[in-house]
PDB file of C-alpha atoms and ligand atoms in Angstrom:
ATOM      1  CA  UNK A  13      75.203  64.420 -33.578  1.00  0.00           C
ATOM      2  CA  UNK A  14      77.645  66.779 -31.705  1.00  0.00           C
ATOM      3  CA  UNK A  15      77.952  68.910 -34.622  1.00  0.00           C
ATOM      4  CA  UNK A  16      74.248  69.033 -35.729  1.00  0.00           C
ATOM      5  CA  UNK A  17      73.110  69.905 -31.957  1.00  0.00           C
ATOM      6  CA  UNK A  18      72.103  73.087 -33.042  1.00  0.00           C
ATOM      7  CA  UNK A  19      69.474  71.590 -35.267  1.00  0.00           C
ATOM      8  CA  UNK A  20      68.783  68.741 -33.156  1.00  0.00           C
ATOM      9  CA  UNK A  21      65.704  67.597 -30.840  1.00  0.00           C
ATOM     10  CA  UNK A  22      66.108  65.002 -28.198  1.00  0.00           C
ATOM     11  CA  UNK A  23      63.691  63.000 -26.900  1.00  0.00           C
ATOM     12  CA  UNK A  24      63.486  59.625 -25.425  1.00  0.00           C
ATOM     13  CA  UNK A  25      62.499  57.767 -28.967  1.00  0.00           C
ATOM     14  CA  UNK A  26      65.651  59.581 -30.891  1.00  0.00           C
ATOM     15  CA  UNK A  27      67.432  62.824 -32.295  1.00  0.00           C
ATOM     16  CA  UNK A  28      65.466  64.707 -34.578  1.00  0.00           C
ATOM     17  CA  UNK A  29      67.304  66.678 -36.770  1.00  0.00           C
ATOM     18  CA  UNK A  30      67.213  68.584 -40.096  1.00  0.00           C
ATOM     19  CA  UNK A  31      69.146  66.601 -42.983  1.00  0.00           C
ATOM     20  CA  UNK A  32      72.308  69.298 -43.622  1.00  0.00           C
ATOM     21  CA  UNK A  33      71.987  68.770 -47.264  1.00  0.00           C
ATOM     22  CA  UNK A  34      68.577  68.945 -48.131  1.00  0.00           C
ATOM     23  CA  UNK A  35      66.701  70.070 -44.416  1.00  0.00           C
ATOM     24  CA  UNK A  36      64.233  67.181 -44.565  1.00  0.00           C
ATOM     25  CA  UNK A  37      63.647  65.869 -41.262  1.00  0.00           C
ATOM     26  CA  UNK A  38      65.483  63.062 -40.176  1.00  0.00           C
ATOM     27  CA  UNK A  39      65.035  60.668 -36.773  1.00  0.00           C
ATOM     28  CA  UNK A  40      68.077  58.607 -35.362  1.00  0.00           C
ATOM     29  CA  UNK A  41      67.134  56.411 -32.655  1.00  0.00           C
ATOM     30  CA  UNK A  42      69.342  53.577 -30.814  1.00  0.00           C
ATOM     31  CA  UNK A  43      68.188  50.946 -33.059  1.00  0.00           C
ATOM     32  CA  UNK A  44      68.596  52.453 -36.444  1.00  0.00           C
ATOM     33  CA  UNK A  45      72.405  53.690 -35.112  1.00  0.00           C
ATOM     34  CA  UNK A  46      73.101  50.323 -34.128  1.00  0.00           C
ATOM     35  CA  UNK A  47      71.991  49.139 -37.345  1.00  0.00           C
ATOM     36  CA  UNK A  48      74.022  51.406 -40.017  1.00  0.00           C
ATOM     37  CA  UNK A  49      76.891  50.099 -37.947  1.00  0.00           C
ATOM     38  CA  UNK A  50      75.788  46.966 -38.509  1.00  0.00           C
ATOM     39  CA  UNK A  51      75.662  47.294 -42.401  1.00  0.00           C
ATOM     40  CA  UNK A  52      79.294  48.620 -42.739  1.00  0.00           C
ATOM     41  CA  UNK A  53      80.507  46.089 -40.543  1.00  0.00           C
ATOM     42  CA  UNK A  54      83.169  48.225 -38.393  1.00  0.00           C
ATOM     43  CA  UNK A  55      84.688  46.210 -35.425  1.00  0.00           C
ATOM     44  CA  UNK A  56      83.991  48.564 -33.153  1.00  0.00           C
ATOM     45  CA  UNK A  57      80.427  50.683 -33.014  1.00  0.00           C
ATOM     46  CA  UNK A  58      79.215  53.386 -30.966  1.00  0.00           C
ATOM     47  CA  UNK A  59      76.024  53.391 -29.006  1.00  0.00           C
ATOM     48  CA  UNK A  60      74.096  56.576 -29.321  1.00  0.00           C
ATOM     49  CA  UNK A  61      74.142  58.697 -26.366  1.00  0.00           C
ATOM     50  CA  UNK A  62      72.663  61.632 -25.433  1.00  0.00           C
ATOM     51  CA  UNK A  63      75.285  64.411 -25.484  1.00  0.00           C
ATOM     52  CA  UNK A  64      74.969  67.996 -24.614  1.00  0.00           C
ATOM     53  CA  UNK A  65      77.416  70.809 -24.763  1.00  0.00           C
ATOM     54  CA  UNK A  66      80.374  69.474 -21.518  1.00  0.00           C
ATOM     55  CA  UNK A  67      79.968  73.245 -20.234  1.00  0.00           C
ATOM     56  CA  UNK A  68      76.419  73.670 -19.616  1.00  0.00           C
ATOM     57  CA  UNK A  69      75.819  74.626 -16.274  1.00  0.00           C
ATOM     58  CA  UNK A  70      71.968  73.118 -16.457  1.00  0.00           C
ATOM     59  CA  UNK A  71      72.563  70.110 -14.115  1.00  0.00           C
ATOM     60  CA  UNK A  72      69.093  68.287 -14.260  1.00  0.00           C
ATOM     61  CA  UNK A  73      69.427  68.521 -17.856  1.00  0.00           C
ATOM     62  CA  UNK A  74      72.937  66.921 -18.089  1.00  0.00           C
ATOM     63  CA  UNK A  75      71.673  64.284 -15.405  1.00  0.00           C
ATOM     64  CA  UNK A  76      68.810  63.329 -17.743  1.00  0.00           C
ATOM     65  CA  UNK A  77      71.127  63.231 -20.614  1.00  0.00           C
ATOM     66  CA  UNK A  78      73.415  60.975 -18.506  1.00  0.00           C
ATOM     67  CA  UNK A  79      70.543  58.540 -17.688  1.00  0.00           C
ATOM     68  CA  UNK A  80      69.096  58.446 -21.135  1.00  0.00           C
ATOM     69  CA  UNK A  81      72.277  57.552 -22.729  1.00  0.00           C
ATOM     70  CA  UNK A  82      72.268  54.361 -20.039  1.00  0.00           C
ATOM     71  CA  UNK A  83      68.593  53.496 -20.906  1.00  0.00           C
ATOM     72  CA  UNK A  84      69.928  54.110 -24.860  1.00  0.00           C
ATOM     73  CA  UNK A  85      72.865  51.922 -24.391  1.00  0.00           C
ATOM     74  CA  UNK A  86      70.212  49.077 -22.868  1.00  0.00           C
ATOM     75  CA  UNK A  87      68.020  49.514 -26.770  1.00  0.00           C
ATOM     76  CA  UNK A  88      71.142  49.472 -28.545  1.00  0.00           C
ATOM     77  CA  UNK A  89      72.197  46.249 -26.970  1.00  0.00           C
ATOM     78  CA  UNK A  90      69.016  44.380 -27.485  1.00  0.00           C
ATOM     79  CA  UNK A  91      69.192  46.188 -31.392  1.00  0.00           C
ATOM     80  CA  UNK A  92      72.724  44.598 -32.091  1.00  0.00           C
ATOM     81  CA  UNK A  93      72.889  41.635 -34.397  1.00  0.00           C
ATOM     82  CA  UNK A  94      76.618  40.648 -34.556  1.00  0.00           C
ATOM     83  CA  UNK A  95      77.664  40.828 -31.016  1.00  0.00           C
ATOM     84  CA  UNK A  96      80.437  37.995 -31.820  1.00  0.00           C
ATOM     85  CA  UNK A  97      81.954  39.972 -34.939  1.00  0.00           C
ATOM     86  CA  UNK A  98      81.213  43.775 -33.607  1.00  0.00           C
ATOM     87  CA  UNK A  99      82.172  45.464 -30.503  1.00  0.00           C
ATOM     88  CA  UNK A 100      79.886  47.752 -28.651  1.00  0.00           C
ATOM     89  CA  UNK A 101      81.031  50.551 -26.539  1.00  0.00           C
ATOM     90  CA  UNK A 102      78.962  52.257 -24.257  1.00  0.00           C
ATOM     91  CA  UNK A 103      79.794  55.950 -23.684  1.00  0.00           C
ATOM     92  CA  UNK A 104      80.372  57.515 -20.394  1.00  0.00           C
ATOM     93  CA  UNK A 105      78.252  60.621 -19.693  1.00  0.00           C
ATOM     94  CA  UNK A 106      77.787  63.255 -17.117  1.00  0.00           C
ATOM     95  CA  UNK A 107      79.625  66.429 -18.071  1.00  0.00           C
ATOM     96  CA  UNK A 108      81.797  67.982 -15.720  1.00  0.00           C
ATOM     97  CA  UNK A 109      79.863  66.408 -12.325  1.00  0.00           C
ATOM     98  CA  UNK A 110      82.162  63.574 -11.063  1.00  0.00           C
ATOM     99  CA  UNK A 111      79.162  62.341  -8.838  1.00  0.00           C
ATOM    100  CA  UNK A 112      77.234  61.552 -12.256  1.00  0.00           C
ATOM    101  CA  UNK A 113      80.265  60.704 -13.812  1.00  0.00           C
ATOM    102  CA  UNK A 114      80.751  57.781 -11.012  1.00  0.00           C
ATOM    103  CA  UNK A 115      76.597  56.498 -11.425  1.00  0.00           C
ATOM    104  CA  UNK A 116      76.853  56.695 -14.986  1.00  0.00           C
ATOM    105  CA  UNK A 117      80.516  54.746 -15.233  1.00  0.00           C
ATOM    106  CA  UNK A 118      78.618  52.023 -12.765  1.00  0.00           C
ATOM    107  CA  UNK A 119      75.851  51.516 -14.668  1.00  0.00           C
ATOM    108  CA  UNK A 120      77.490  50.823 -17.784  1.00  0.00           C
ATOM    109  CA  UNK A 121      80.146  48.569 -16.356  1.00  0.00           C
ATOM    110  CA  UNK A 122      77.365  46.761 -14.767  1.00  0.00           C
ATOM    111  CA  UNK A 123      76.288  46.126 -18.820  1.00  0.00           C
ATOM    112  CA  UNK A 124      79.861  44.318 -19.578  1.00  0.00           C
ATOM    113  CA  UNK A 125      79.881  45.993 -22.899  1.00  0.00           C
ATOM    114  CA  UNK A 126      83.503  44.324 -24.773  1.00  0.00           C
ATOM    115  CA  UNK A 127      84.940  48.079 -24.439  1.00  0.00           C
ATOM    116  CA  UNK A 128      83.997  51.676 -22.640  1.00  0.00           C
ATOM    117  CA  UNK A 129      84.360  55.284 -24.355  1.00  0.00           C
ATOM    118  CA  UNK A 130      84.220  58.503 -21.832  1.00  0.00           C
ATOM    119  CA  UNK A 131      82.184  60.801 -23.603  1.00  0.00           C
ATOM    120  CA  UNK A 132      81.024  64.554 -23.922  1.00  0.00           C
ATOM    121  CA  UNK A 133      84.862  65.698 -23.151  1.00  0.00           C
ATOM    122  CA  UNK A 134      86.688  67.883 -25.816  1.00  0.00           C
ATOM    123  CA  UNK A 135      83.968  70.890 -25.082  1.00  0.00           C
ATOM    124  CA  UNK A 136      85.877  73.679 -24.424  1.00  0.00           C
ATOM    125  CA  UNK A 137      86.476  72.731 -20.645  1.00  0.00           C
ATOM    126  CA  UNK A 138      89.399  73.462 -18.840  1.00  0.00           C
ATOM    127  CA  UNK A 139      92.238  70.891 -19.213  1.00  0.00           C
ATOM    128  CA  UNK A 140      92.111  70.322 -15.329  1.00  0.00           C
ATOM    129  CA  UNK A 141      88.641  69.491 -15.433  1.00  0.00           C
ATOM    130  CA  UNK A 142      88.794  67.327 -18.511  1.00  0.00           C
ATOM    131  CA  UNK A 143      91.619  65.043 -16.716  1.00  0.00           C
ATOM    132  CA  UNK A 144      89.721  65.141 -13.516  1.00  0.00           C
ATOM    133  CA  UNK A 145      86.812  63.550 -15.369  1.00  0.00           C
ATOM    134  CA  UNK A 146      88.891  60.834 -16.767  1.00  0.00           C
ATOM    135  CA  UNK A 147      90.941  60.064 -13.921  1.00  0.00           C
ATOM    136  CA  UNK A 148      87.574  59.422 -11.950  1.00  0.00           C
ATOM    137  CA  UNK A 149      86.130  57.547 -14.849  1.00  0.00           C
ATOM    138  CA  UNK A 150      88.734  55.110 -15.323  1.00  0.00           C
ATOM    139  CA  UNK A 151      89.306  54.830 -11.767  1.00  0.00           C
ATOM    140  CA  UNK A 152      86.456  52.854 -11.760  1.00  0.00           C
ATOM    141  CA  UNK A 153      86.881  50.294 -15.078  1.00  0.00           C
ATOM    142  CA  UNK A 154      88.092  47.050 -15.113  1.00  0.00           C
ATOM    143  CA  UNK A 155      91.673  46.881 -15.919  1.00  0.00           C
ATOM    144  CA  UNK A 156      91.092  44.170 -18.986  1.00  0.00           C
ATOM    145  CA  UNK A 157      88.947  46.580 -20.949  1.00  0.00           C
ATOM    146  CA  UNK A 158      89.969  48.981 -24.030  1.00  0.00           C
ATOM    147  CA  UNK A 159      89.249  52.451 -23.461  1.00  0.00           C
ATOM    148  CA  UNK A 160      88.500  54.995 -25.494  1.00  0.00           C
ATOM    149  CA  UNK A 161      88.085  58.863 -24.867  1.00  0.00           C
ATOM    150  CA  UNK A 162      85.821  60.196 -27.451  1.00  0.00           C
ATOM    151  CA  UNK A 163      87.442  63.629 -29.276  1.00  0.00           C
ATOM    152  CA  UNK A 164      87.000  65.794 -31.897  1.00  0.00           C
ATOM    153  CA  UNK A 165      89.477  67.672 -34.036  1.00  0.00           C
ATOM    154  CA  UNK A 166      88.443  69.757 -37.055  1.00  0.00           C
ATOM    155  CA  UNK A 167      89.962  70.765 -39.771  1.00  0.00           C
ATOM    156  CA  UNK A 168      93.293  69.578 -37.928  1.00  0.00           C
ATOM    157  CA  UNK A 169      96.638  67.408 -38.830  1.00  0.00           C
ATOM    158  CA  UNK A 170      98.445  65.745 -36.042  1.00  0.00           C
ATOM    159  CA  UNK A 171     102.377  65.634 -37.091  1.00  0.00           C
ATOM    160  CA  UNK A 172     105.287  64.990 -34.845  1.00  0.00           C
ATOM    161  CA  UNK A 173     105.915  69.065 -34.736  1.00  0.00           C
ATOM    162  CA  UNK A 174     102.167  69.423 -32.983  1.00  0.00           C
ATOM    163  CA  UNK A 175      98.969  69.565 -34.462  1.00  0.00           C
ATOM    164  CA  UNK A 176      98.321  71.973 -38.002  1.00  0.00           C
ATOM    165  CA  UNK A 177      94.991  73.873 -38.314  1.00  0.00           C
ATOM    166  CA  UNK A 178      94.559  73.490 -42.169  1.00  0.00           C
ATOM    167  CA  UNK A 179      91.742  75.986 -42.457  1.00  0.00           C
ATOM    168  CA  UNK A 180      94.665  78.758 -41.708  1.00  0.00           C
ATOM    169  CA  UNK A 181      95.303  80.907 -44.514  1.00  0.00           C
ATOM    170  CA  UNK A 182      99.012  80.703 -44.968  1.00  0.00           C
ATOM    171  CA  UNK A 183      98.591  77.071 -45.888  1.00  0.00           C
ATOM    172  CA  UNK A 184      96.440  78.330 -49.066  1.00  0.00           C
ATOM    173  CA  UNK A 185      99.582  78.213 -50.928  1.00  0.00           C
ATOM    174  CA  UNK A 186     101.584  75.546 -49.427  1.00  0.00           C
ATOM    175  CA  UNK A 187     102.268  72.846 -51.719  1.00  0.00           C
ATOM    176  CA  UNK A 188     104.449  70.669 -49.349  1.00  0.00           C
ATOM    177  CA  UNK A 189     102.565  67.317 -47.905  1.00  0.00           C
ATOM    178  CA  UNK A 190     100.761  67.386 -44.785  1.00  0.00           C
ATOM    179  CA  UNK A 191     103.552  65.857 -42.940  1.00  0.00           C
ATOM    180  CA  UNK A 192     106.872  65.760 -43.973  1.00  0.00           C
ATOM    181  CA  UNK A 193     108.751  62.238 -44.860  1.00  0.00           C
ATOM    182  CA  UNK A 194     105.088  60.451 -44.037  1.00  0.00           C
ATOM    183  CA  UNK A 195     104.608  57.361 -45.843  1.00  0.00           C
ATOM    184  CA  UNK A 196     100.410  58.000 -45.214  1.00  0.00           C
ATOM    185  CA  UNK A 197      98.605  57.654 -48.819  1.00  0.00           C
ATOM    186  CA  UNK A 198      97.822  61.334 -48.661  1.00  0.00           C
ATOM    187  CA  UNK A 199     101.955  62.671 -48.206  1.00  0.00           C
ATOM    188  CA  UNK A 200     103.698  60.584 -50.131  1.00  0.00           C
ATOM    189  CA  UNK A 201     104.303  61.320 -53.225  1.00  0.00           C
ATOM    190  CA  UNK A 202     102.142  60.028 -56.613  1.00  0.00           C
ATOM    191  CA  UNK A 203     103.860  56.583 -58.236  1.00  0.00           C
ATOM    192  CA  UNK A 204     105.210  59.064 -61.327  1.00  0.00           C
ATOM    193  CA  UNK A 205     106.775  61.388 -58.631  1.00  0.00           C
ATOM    194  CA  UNK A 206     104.162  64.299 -58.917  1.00  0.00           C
ATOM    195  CA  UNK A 207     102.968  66.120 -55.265  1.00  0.00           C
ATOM    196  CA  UNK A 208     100.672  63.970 -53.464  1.00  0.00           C
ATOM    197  CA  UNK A 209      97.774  65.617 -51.439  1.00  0.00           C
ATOM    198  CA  UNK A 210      98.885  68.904 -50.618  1.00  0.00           C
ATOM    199  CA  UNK A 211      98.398  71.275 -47.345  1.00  0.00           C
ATOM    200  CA  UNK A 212      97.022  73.858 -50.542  1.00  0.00           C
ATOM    201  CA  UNK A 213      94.578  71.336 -51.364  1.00  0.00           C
ATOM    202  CA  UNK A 214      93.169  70.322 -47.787  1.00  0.00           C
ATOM    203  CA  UNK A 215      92.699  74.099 -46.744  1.00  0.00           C
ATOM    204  CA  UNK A 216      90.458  74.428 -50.322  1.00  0.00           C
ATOM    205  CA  UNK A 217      88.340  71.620 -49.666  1.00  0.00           C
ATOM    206  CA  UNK A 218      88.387  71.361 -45.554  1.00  0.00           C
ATOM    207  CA  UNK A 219      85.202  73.004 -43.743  1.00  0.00           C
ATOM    208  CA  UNK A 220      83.799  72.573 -47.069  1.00  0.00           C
ATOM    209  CA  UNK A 221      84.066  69.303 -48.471  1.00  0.00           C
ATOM    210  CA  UNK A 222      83.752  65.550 -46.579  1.00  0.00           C
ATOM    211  CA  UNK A 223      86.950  64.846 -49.281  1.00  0.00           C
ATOM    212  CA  UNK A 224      89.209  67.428 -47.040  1.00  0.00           C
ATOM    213  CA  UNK A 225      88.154  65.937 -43.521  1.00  0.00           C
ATOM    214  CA  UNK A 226      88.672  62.640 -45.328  1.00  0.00           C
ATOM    215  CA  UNK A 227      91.575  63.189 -46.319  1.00  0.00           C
ATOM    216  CA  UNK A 228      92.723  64.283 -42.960  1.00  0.00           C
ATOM    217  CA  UNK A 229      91.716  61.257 -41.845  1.00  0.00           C
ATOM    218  CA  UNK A 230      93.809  59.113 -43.507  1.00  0.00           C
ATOM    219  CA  UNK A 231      97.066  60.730 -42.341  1.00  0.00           C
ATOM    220  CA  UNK A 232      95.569  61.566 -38.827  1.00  0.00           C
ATOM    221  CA  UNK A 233      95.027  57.366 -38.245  1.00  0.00           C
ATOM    222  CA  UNK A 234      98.103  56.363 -39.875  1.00  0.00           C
ATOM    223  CA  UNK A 235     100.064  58.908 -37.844  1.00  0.00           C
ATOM    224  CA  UNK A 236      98.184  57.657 -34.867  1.00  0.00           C
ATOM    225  CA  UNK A 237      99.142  53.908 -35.712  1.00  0.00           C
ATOM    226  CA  UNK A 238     102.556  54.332 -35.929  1.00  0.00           C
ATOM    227  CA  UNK A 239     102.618  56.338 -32.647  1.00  0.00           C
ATOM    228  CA  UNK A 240     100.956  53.848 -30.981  1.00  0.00           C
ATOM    229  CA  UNK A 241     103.436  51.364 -32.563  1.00  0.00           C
ATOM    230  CA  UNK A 242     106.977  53.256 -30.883  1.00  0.00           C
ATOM    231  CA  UNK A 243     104.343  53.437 -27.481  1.00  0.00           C
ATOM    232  CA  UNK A 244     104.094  49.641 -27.701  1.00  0.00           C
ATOM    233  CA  UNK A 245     107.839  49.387 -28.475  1.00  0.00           C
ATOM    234  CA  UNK A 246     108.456  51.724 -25.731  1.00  0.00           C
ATOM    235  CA  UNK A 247     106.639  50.137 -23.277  1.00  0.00           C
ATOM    236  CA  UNK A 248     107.547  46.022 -23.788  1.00  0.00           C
ATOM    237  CA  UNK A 249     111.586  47.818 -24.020  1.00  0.00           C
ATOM    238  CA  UNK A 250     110.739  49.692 -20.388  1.00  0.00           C
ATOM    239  CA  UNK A 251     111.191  52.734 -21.726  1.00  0.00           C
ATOM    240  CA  UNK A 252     108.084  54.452 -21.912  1.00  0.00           C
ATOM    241  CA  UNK A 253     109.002  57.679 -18.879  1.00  0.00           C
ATOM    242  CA  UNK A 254     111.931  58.609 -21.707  1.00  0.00           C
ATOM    243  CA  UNK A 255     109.664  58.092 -24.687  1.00  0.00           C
ATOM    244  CA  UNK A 256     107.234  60.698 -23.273  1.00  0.00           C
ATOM    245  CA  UNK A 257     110.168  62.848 -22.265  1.00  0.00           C
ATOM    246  CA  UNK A 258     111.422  62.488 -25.604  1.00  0.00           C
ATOM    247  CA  UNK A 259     107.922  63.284 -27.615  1.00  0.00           C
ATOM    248  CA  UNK A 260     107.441  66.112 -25.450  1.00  0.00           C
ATOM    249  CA  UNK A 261     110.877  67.171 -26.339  1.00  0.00           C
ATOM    250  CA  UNK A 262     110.161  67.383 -29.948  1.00  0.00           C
ATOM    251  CA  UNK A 263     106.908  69.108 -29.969  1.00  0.00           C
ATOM    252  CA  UNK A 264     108.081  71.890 -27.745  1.00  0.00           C
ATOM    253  CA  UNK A 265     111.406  73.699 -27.894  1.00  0.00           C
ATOM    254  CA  UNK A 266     111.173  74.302 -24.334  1.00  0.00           C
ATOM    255  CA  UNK A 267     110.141  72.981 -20.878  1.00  0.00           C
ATOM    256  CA  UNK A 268     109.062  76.447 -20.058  1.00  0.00           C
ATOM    257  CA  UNK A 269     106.230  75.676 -22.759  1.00  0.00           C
ATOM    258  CA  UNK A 270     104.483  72.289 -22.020  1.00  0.00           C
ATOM    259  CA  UNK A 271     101.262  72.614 -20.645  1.00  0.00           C
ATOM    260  CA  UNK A 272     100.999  72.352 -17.392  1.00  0.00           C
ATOM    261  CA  UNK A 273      97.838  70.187 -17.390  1.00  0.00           C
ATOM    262  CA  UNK A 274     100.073  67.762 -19.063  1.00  0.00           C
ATOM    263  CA  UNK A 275     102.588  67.787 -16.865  1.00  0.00           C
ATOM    264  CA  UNK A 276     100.645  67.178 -13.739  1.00  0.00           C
ATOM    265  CA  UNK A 277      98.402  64.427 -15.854  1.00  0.00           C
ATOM    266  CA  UNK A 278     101.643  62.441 -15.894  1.00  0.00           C
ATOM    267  CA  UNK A 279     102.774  63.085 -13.035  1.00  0.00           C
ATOM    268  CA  UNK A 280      99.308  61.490 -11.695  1.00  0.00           C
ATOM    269  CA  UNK A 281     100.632  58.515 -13.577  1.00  0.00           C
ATOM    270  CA  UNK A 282     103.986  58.486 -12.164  1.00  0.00           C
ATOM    271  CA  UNK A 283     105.947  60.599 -15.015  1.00  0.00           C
ATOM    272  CA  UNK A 284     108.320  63.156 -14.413  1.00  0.00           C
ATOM    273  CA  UNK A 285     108.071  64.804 -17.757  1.00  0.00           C
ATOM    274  CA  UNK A 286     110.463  67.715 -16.575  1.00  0.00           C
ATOM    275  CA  UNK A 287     113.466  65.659 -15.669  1.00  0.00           C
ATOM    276  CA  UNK A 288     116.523  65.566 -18.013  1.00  0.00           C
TER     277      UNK A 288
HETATM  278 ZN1   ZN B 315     100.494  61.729 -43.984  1.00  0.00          ZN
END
């Protein structure tokens, strides 16, 4: 929905939108989100929210989008058929206000949905505003919950060395894998030792082509699983102040160059990423 905004028209029943492949008009309400994710069968679905651009400065339009997406999360809660099998997270609204950030958080605590996503970040905010959103959001969960914070990355490999725009022209002729040494389906190589997916072939396809974000995807989770994987080891070993350190280490030949929104995020959480 994020993406299609442009062509988009929200009111109360649904999104309206314009079918990108053949511009026949299309209506997505709560109940028929609720019930695609149904059909697949994912363990974790999405209600639909209202979301508007994080940096628009009209306020009683980003309030109504913040109290539609509660009365939304209400229809797709009554909609959902397999509340034992699939999870349903609601999705924090409320753009850059932390007063509408705190009612909308309350509210859908107050719904005990099995997990909570903060939504609408990612929008070409500042960094500092971004973390002050989530700090205040999760402030206010209950510890026992997952949490999620909705993002978006186009286009884009996450590898150890940082994250690769594919779309960039100098990977039009690089035939190394996305990530080097990864054991994801796309990188490694094919069982009779030919190049598996290459960073050529993604920067064809990507932007145009659901095969190039797809493929993406598959090294983008499994790189994500095994990070979280060393983060769990880190943190049951007591280690997880040096892991960062570490990470951060890798990604950045120098101190001088870690953001400093980073840095004083973990500081916020106790960690002292510019310690030796
Ligand atoms: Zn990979």
């Amino acid at each position: 929905m994020v993406s299609l905004l442009k062509l988009a028209q929200v009111t109360e029943e649904g999104v309206r939108f314009l079918s990108p492949h053949d511009g026949s008009p299309m209506l997505l309400t709560p109940e028929h989100s609720i019930s695609l994710q149904n059909s697949i069968g994912s363990d974790i679905i999405m209600q639909l929210d209202d979301v508007i651009v994080t940096t628009s400065p009209d306020l009683a339009r980003m309030k109504e989008a913040m109290e539609r997406s509660v009365r939304w999360l209400d229809r797709c809660i009554q909609a959902h058929k397999y509340p034992e099998r699939q999870n349903l997270f609601c999705i924090i609204q409320g753009g850059l206000d932390l007063d509408l950030r705190r009612q909308c958080t309350a509210e859908m605590v107050a719904r005990d949905t099995p997990g909570i996503a903060i939504g609408g970040l990612s929008g070409g905010e500042a960094k500092d505003e971004y973390c002050k959103v989530v700090d205040t959001c999760t402030g206010l969960l209950p510890e026992k919950k997952p949490r999620y914070v909705m993002g978006v990355r186009f286009g884009n490999a996450i590898t150890a060395r940082g994250v690769l725009n594919l779309r960039n022209a100098v990977y039009s002729t690089d035939f190394g894998p996305i990530e080097e040494g990864c054991k994801c389906t796309c990188c490694r190589p094919t069982d009779d030792g030919g190049l598996g997916i290459t960073r050529a072939y993604i920067y064809h396809v990507t932007a145009k082509e659901t095969a190039g974000a797809h493929l993406l995807t598959m090294h983008n989770v499994h790189y994500q699983l095994n990070l979280m994987k060393l983060i769990r080891e880190a943190i049951l070993e007591d280690r997880y102040p040096k892991f960062l350190r570490t990470f951060f280490a890798k990604l950045y030949d120098d101190k001088s160059k870690y953001p400093a929104w980073a840095v004083s995020a973990l500081k916020g959480v106790g960690v002292d990423l510019l310690r030796d």
